JSON list of C-alpha atoms in Angstrom, two decimals:
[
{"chain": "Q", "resi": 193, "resn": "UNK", "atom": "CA", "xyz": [-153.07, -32.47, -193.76]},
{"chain": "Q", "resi": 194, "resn": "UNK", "atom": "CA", "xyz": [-153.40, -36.33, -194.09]},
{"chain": "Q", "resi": 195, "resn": "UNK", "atom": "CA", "xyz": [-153.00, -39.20, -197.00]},
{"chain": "Q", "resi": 196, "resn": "UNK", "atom": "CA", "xyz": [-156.31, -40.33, -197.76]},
{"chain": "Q", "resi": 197, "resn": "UNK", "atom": "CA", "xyz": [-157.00, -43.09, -200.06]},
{"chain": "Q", "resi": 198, "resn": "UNK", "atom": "CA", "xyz": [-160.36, -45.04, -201.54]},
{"chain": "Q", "resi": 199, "resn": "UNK", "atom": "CA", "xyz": [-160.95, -47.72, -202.72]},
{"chain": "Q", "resi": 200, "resn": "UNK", "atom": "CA", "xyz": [-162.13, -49.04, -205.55]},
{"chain": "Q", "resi": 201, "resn": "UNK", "atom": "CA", "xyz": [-161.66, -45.36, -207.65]},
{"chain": "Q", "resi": 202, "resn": "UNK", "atom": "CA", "xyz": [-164.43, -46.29, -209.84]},
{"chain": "Q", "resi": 203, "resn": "UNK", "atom": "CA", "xyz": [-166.99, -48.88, -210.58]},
{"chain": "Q", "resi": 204, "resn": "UNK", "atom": "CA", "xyz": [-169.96, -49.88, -212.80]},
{"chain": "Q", "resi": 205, "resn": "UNK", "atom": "CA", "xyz": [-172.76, -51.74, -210.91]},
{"chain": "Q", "resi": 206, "resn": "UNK", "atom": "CA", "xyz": [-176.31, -53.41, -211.84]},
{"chain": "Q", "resi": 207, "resn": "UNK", "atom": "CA", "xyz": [-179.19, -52.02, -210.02]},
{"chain": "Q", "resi": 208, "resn": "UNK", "atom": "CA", "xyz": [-180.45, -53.87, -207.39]},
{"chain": "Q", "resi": 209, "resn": "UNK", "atom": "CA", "xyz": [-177.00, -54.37, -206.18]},
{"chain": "Q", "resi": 210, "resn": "UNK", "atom": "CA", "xyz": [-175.18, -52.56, -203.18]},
{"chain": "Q", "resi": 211, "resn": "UNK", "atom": "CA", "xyz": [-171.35, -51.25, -203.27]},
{"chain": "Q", "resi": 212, "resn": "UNK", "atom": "CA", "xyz": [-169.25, -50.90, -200.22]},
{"chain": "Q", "resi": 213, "resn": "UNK", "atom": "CA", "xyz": [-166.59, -47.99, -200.78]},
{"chain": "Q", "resi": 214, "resn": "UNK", "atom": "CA", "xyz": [-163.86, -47.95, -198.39]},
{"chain": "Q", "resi": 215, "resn": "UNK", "atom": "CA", "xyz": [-161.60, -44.88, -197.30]},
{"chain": "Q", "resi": 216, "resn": "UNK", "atom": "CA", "xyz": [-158.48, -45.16, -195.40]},
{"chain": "Q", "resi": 217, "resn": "UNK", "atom": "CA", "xyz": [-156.14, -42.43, -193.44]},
{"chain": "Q", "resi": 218, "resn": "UNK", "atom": "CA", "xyz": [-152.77, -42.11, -192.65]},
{"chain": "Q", "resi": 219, "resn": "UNK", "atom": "CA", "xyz": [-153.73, -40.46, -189.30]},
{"chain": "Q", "resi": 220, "resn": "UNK", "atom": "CA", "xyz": [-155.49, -40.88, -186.64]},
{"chain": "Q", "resi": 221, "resn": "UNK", "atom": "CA", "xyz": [-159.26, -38.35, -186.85]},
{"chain": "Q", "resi": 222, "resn": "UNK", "atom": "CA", "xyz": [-162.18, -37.80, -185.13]},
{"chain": "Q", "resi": 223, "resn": "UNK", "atom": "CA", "xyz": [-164.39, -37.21, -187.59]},
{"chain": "Q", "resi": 224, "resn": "UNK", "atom": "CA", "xyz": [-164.80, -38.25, -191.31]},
{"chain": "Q", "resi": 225, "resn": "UNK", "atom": "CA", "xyz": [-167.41, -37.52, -193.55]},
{"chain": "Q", "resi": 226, "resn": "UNK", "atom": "CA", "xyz": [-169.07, -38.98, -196.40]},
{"chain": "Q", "resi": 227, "resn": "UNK", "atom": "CA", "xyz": [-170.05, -36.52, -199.73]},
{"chain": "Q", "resi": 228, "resn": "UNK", "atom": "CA", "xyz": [-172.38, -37.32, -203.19]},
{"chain": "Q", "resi": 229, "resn": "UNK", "atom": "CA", "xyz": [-171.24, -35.29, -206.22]},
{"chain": "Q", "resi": 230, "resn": "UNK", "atom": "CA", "xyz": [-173.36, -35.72, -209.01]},
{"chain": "Q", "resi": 231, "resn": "UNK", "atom": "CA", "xyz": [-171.86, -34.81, -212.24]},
{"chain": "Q", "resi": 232, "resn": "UNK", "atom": "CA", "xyz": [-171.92, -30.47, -212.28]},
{"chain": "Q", "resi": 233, "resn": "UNK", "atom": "CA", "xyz": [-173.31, -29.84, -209.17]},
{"chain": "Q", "resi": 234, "resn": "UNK", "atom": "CA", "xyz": [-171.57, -28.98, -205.96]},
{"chain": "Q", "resi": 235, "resn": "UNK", "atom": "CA", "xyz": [-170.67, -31.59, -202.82]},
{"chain": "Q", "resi": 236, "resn": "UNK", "atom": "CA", "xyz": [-173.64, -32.85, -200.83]},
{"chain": "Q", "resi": 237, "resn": "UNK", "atom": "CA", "xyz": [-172.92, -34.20, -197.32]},
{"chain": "Q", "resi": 238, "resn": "UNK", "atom": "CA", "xyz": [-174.58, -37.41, -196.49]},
{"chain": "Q", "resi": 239, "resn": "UNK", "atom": "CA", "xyz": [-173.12, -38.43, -193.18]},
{"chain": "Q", "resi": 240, "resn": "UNK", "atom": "CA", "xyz": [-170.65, -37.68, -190.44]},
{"chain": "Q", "resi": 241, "resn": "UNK", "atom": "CA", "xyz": [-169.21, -40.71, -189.06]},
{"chain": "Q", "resi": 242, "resn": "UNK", "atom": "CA", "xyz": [-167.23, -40.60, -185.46]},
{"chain": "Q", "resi": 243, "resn": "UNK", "atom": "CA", "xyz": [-165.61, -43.72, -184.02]},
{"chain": "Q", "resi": 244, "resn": "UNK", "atom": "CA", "xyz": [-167.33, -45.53, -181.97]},
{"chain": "Q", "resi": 245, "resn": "UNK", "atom": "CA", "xyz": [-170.70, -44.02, -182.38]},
{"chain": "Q", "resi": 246, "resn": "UNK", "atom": "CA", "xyz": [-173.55, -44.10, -184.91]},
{"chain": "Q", "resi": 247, "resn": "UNK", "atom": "CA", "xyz": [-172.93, -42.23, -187.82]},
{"chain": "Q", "resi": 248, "resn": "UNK", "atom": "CA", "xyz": [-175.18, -38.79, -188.23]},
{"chain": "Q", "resi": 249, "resn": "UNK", "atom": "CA", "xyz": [-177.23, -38.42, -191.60]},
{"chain": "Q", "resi": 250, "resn": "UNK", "atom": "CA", "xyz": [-177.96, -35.19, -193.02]},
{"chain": "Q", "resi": 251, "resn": "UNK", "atom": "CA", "xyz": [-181.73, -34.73, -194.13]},
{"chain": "Q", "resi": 252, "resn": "UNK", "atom": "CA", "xyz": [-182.39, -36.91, -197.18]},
{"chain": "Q", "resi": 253, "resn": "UNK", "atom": "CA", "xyz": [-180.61, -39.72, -196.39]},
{"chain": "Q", "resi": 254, "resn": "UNK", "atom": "CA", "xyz": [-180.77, -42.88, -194.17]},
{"chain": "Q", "resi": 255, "resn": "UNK", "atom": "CA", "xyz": [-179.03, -45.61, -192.79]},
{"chain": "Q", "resi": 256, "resn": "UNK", "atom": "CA", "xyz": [-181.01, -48.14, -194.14]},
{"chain": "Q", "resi": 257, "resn": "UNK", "atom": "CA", "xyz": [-179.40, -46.81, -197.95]},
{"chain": "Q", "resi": 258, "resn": "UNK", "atom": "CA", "xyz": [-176.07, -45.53, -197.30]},
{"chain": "Q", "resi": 259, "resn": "UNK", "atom": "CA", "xyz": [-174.98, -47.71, -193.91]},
{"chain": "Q", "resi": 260, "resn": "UNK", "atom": "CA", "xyz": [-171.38, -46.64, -192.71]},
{"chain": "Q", "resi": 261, "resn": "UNK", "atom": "CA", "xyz": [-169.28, -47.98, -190.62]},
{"chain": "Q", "resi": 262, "resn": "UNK", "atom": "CA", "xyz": [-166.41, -46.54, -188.77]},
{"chain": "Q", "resi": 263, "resn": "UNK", "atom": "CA", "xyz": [-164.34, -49.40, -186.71]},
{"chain": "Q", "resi": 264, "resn": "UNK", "atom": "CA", "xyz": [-161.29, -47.11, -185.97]},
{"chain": "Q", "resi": 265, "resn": "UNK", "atom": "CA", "xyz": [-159.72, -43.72, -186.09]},
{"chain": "Q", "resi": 266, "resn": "UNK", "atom": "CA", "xyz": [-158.43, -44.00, -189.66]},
{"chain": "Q", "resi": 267, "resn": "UNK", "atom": "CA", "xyz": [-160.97, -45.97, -191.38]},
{"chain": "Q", "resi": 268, "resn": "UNK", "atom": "CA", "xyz": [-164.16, -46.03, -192.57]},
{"chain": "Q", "resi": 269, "resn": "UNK", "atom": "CA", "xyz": [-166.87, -47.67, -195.24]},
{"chain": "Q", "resi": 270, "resn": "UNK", "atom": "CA", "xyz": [-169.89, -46.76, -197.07]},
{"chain": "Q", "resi": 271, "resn": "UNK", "atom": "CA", "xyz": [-172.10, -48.79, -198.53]},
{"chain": "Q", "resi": 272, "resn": "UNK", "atom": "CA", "xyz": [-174.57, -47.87, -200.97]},
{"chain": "Q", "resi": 273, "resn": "UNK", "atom": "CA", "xyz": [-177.20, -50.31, -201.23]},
{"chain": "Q", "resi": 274, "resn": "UNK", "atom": "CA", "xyz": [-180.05, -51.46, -203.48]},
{"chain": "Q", "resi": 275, "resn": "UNK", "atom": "CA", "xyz": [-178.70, -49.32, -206.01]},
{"chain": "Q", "resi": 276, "resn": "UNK", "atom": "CA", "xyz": [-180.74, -47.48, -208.87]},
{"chain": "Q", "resi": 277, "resn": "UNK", "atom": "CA", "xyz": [-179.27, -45.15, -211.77]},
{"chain": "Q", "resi": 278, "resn": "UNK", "atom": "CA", "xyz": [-180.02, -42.38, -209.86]},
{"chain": "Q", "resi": 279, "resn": "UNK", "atom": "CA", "xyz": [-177.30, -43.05, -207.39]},
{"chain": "Q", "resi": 280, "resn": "UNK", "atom": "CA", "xyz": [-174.43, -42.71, -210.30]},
{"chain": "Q", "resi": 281, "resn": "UNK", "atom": "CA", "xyz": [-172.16, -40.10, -208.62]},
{"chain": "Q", "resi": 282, "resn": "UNK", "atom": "CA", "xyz": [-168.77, -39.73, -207.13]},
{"chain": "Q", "resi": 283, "resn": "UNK", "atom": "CA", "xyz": [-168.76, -40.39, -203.77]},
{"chain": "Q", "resi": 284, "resn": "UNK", "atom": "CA", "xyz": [-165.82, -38.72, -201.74]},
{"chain": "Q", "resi": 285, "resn": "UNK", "atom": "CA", "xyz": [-165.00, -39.27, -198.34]},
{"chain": "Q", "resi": 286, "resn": "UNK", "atom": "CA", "xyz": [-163.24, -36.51, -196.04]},
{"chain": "Q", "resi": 287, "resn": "UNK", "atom": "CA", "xyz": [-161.56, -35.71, -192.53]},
{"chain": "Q", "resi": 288, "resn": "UNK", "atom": "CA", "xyz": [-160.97, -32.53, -190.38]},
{"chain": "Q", "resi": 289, "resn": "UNK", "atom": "CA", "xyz": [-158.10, -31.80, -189.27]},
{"chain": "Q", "resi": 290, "resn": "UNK", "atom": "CA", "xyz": [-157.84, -28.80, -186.45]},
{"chain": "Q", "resi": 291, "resn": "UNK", "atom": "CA", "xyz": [-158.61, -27.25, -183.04]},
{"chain": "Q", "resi": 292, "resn": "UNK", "atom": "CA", "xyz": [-160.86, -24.81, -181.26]},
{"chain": "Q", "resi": 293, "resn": "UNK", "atom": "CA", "xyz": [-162.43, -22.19, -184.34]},
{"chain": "Q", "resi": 294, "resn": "UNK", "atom": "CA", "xyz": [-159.69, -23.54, -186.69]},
{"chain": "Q", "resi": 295, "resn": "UNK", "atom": "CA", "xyz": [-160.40, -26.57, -189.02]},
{"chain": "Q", "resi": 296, "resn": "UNK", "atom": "CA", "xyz": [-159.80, -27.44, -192.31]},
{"chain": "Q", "resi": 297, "resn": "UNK", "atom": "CA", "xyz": [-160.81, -30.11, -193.94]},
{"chain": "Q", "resi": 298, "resn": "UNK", "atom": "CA", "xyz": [-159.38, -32.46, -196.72]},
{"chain": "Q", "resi": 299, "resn": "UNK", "atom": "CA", "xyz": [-160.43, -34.97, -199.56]},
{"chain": "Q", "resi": 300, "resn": "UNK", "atom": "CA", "xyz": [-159.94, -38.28, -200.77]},
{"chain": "Q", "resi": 301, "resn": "UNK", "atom": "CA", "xyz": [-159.47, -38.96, -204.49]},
{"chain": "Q", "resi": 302, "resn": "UNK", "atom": "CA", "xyz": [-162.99, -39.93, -204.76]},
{"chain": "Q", "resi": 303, "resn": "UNK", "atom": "CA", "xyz": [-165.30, -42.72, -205.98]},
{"chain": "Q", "resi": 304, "resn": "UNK", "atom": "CA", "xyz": [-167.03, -42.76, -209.51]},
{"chain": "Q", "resi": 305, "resn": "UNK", "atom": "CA", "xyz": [-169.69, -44.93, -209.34]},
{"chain": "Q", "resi": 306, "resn": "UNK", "atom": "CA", "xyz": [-171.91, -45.51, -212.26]},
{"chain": "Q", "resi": 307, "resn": "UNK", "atom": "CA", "xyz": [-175.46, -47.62, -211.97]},
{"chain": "Q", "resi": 308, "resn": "UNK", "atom": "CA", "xyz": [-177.15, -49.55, -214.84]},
{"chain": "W", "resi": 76, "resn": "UNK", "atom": "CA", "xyz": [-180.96, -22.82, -193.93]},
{"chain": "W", "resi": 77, "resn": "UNK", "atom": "CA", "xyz": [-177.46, -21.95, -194.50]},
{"chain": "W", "resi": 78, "resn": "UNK", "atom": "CA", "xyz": [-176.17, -20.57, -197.91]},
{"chain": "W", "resi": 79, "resn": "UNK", "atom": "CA", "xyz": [-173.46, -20.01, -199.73]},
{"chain": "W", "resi": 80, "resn": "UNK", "atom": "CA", "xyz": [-173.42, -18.46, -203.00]},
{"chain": "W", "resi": 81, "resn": "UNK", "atom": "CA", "xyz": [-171.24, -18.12, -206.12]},
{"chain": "W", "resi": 82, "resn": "UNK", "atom": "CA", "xyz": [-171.66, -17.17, -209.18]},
{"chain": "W", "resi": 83, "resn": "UNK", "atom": "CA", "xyz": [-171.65, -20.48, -211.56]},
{"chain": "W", "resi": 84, "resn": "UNK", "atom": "CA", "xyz": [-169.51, -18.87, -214.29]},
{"chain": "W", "resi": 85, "resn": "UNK", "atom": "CA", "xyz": [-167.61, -19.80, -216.39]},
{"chain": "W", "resi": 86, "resn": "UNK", "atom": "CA", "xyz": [-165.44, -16.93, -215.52]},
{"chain": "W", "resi": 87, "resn": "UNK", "atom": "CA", "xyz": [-163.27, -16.64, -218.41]},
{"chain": "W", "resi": 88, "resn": "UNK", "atom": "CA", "xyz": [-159.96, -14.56, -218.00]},
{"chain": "W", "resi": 89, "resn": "UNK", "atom": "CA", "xyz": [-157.31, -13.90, -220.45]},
{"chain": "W", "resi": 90, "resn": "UNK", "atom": "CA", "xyz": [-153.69, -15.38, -219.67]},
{"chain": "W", "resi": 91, "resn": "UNK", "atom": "CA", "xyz": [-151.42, -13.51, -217.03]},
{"chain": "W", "resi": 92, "resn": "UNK", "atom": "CA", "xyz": [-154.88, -11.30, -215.83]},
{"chain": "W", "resi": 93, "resn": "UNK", "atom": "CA", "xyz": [-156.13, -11.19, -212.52]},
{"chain": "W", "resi": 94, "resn": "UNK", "atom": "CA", "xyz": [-159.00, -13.73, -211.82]},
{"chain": "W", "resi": 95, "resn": "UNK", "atom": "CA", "xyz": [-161.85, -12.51, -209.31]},
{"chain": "W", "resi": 96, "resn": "UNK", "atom": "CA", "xyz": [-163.93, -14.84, -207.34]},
{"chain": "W", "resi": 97, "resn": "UNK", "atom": "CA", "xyz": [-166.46, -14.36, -205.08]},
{"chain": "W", "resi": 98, "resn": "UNK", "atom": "CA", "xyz": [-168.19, -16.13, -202.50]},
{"chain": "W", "resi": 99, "resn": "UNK", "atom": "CA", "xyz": [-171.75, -14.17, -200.18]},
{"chain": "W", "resi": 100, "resn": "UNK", "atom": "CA", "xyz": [-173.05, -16.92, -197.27]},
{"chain": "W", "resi": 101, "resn": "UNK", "atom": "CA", "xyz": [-175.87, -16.43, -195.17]},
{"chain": "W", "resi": 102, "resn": "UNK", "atom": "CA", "xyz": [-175.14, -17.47, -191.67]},
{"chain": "W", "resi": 103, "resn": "UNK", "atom": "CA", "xyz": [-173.51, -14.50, -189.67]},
{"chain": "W", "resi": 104, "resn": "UNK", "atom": "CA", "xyz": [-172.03, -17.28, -187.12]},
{"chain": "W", "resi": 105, "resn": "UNK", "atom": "CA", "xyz": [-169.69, -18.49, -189.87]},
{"chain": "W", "resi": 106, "resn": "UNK", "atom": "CA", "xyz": [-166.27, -17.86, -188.42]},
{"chain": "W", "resi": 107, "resn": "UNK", "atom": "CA", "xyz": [-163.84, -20.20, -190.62]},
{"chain": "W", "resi": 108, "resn": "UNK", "atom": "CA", "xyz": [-164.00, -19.76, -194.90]},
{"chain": "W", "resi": 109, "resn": "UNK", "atom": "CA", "xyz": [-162.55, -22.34, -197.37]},
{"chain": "W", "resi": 110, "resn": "UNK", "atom": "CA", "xyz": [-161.54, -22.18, -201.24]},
{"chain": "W", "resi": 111, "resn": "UNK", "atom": "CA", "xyz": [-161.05, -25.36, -203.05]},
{"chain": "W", "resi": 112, "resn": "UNK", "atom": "CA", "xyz": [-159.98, -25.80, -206.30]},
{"chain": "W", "resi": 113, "resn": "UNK", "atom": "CA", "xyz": [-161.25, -28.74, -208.25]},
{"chain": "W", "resi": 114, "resn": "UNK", "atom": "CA", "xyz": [-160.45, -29.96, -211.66]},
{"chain": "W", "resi": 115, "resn": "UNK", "atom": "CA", "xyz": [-162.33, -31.84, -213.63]},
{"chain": "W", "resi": 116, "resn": "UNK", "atom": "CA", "xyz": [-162.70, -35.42, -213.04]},
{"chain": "W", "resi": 117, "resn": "UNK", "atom": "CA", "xyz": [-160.71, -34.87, -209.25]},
{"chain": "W", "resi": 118, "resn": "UNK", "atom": "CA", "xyz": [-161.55, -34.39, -205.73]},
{"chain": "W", "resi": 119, "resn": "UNK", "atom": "CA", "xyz": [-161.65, -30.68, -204.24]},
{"chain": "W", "resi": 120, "resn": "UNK", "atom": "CA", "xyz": [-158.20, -29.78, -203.05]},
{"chain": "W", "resi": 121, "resn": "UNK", "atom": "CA", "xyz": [-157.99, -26.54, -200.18]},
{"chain": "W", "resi": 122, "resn": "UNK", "atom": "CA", "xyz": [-156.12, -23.77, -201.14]},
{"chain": "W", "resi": 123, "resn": "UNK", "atom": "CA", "xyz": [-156.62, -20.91, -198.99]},
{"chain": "W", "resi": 124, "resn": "UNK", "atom": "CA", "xyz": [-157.75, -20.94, -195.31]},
{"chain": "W", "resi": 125, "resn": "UNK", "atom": "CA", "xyz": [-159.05, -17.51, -194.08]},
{"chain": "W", "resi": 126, "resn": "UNK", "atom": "CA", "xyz": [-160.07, -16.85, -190.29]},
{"chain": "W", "resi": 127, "resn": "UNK", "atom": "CA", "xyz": [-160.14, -12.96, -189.93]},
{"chain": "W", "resi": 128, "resn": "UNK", "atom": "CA", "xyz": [-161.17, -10.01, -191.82]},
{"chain": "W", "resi": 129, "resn": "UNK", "atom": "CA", "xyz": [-158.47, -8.78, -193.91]},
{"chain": "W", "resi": 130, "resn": "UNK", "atom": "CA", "xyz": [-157.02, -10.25, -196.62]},
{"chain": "W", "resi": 131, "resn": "UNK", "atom": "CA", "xyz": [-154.69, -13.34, -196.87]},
{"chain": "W", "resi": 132, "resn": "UNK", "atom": "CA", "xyz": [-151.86, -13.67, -199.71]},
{"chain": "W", "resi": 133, "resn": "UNK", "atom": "CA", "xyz": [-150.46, -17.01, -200.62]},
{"chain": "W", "resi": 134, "resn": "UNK", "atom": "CA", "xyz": [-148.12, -16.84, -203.59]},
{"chain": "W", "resi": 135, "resn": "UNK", "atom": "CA", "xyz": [-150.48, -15.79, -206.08]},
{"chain": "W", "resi": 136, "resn": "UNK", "atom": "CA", "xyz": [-153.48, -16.23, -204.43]},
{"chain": "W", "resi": 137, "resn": "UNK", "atom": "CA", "xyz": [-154.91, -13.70, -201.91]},
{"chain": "W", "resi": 138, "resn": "UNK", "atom": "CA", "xyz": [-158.11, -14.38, -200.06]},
{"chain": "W", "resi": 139, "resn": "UNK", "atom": "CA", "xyz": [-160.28, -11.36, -199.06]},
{"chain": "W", "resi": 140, "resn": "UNK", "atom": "CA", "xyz": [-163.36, -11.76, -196.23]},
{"chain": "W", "resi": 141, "resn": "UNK", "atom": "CA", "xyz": [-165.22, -9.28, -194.88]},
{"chain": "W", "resi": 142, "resn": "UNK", "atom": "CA", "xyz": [-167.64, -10.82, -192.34]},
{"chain": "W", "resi": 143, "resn": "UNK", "atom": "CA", "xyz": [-169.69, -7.27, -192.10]},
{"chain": "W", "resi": 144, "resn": "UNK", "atom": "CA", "xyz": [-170.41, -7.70, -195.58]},
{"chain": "W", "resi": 145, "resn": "UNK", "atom": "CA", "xyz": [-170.67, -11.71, -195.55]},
{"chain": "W", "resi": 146, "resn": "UNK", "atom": "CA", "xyz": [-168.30, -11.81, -198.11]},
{"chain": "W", "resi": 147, "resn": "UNK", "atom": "CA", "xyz": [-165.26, -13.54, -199.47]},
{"chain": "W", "resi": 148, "resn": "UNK", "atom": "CA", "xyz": [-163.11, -13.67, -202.21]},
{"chain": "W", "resi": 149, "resn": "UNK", "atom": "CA", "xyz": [-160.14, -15.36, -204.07]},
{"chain": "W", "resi": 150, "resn": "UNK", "atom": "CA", "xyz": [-158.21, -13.29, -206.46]},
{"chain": "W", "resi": 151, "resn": "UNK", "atom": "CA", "xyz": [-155.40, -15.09, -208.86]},
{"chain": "W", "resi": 152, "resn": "UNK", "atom": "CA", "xyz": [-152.65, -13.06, -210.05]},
{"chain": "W", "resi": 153, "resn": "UNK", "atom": "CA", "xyz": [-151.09, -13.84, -213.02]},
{"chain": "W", "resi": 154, "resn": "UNK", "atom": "CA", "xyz": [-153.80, -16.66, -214.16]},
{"chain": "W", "resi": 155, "resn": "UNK", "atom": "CA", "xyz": [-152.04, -19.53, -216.12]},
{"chain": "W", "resi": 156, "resn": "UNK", "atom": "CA", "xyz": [-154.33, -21.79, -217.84]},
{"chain": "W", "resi": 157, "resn": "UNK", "atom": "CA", "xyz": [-153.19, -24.40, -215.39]},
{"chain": "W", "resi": 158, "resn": "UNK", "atom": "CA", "xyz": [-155.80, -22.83, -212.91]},
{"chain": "W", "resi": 159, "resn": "UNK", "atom": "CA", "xyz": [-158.88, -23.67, -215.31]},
{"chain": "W", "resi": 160, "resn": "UNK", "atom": "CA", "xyz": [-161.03, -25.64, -212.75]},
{"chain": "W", "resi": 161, "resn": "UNK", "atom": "CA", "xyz": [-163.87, -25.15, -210.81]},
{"chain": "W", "resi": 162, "resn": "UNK", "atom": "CA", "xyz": [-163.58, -22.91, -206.96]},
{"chain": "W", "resi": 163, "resn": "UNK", "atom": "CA", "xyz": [-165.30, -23.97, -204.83]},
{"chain": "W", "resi": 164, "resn": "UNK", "atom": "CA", "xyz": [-166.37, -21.69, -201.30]},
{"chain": "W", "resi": 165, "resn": "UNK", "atom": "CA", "xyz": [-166.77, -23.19, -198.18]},
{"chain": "W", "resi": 166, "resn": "UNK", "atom": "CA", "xyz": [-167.81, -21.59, -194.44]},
{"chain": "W", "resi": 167, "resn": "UNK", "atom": "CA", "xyz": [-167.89, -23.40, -191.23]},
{"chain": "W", "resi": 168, "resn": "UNK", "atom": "CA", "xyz": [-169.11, -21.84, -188.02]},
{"chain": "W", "resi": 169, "resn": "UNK", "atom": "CA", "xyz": [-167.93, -23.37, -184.28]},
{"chain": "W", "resi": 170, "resn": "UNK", "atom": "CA", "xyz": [-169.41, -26.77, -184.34]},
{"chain": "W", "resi": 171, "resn": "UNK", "atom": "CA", "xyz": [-170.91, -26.61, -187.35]},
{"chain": "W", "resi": 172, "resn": "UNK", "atom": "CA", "xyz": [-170.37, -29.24, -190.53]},
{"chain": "W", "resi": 173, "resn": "UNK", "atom": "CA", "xyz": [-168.59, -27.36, -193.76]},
{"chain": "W", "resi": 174, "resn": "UNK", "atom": "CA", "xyz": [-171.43, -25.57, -195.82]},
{"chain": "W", "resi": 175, "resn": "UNK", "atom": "CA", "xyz": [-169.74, -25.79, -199.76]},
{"chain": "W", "resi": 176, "resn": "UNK", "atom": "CA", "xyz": [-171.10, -23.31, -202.35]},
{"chain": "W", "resi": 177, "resn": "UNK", "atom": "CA", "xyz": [-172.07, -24.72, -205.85]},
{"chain": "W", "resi": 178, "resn": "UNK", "atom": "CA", "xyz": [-168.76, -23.78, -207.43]},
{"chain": "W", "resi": 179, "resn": "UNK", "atom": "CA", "xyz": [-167.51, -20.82, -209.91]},
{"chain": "W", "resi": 180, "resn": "UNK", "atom": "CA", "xyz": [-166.40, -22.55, -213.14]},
{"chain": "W", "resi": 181, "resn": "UNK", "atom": "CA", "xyz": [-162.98, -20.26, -214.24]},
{"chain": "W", "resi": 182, "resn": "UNK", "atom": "CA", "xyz": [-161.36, -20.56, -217.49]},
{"chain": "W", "resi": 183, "resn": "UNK", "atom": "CA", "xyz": [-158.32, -19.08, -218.32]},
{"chain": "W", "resi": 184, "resn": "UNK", "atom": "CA", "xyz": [-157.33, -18.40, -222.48]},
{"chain": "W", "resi": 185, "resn": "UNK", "atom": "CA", "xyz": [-154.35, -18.71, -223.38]}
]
């Protein structure tokens, strides 16, 4: 497994604005991964993000709104921009750990982000 | 479009019973399965791995797939109101990003 930490935990933000969240590993990874939670529902995956390579968004969400960047092997941002209420969620970030069939993935502590 | 399914709950179980989750996905390909356990207000945290068909004990959690079926599931012994929290199901085939189910609320009365 791996130490992963975010930062800030939580924020309040006026719409219009953008919010850079920021998660950091103890290890070196491949891949990380970026998740929306929305309060009760389940985890949604926005991107993957690989170093040295343009993150992958999952249907529903672009670049232009959520740009990530991922400089090295145990770091990586997201930035949710021109925000609107409807972006008030946790955001959590994530890395696999593993080989061949056998991964497993783990969590950071998560971002609350609240837009008004 | 892959699935994974679980009922929403809330599951509620008496102290010291035997708490039954359960998990059905869609995609036969899947070949890895998750359980996390998240509390309210907390990231998920993985508690059982499963690769194989069988069952899988870890203290007093066991995790039961059967891939024929397209099933899995996460029995507690002895629940203890400390494991009130939300389960969450996860499958991953080879190459494939995580597919997480929507989560079985379980409460457990003291």
């Amino acid at each position: 497994s791996a130490v992963i930490s975010q930062k800030p935990s939580r924020d309040i933000c006026q719409r219009g604005t953008s919010l850079t969240i920021q998660c950091q590993v103890d290890s070196q990874v491949t891949m990380m991964f970026w998740y929306r939670q929305q309060p009760g529902q389940s985890l949604t995956l926005i991107a993957t993000a690989n170093q040295g390579s343009e993150a992958t968004y999952e249907s529903g969400f672009v670049i232009d709104k959520f740009p990530i960047s991922r400089p090295n092997l145990t770091f990586s941002t997201l930035t949710v921009s021109n925000m609107s209420p409807e972006d008030s969620s946790i955001y959590l970030c994530s890395v696999e750990f593993g080989q061949g069939a056998f991964y497993e993935q783990y969590f950071g502590p998560g971002t609350r982000l609240t837009v008004t | 479009q892959k699935e994974v399914e679980q009922n929403s709950g809330p599951l509620s179980v008496p102290e010291g019973a035997i708490a039954s989750l359960n998990c059905t996905y869609s995609d036969r390909g899947s070949q890895s399965f998750f359980w996390y356990r998240q509390y309210s207000g907390k990231s998920p945290e993985l508690i059982m791995s499963i690769y194989s068909n069988g069952d899988k004990e870890d203290g007093r959690f066991t995790a039961q797939l059967n891939k024929a079926s397209q099933y899995v599931s996460l029995l507690i012994r002895d629940s203890q109101p400390s494991d009130s929290a939300t389960y969450l199901c996860a499958v991953k085939g080879d190459g494939q990003n995580f597919v997480f189910g929507p989560g079985t609320r379980l409460s457990v009365l003291p």
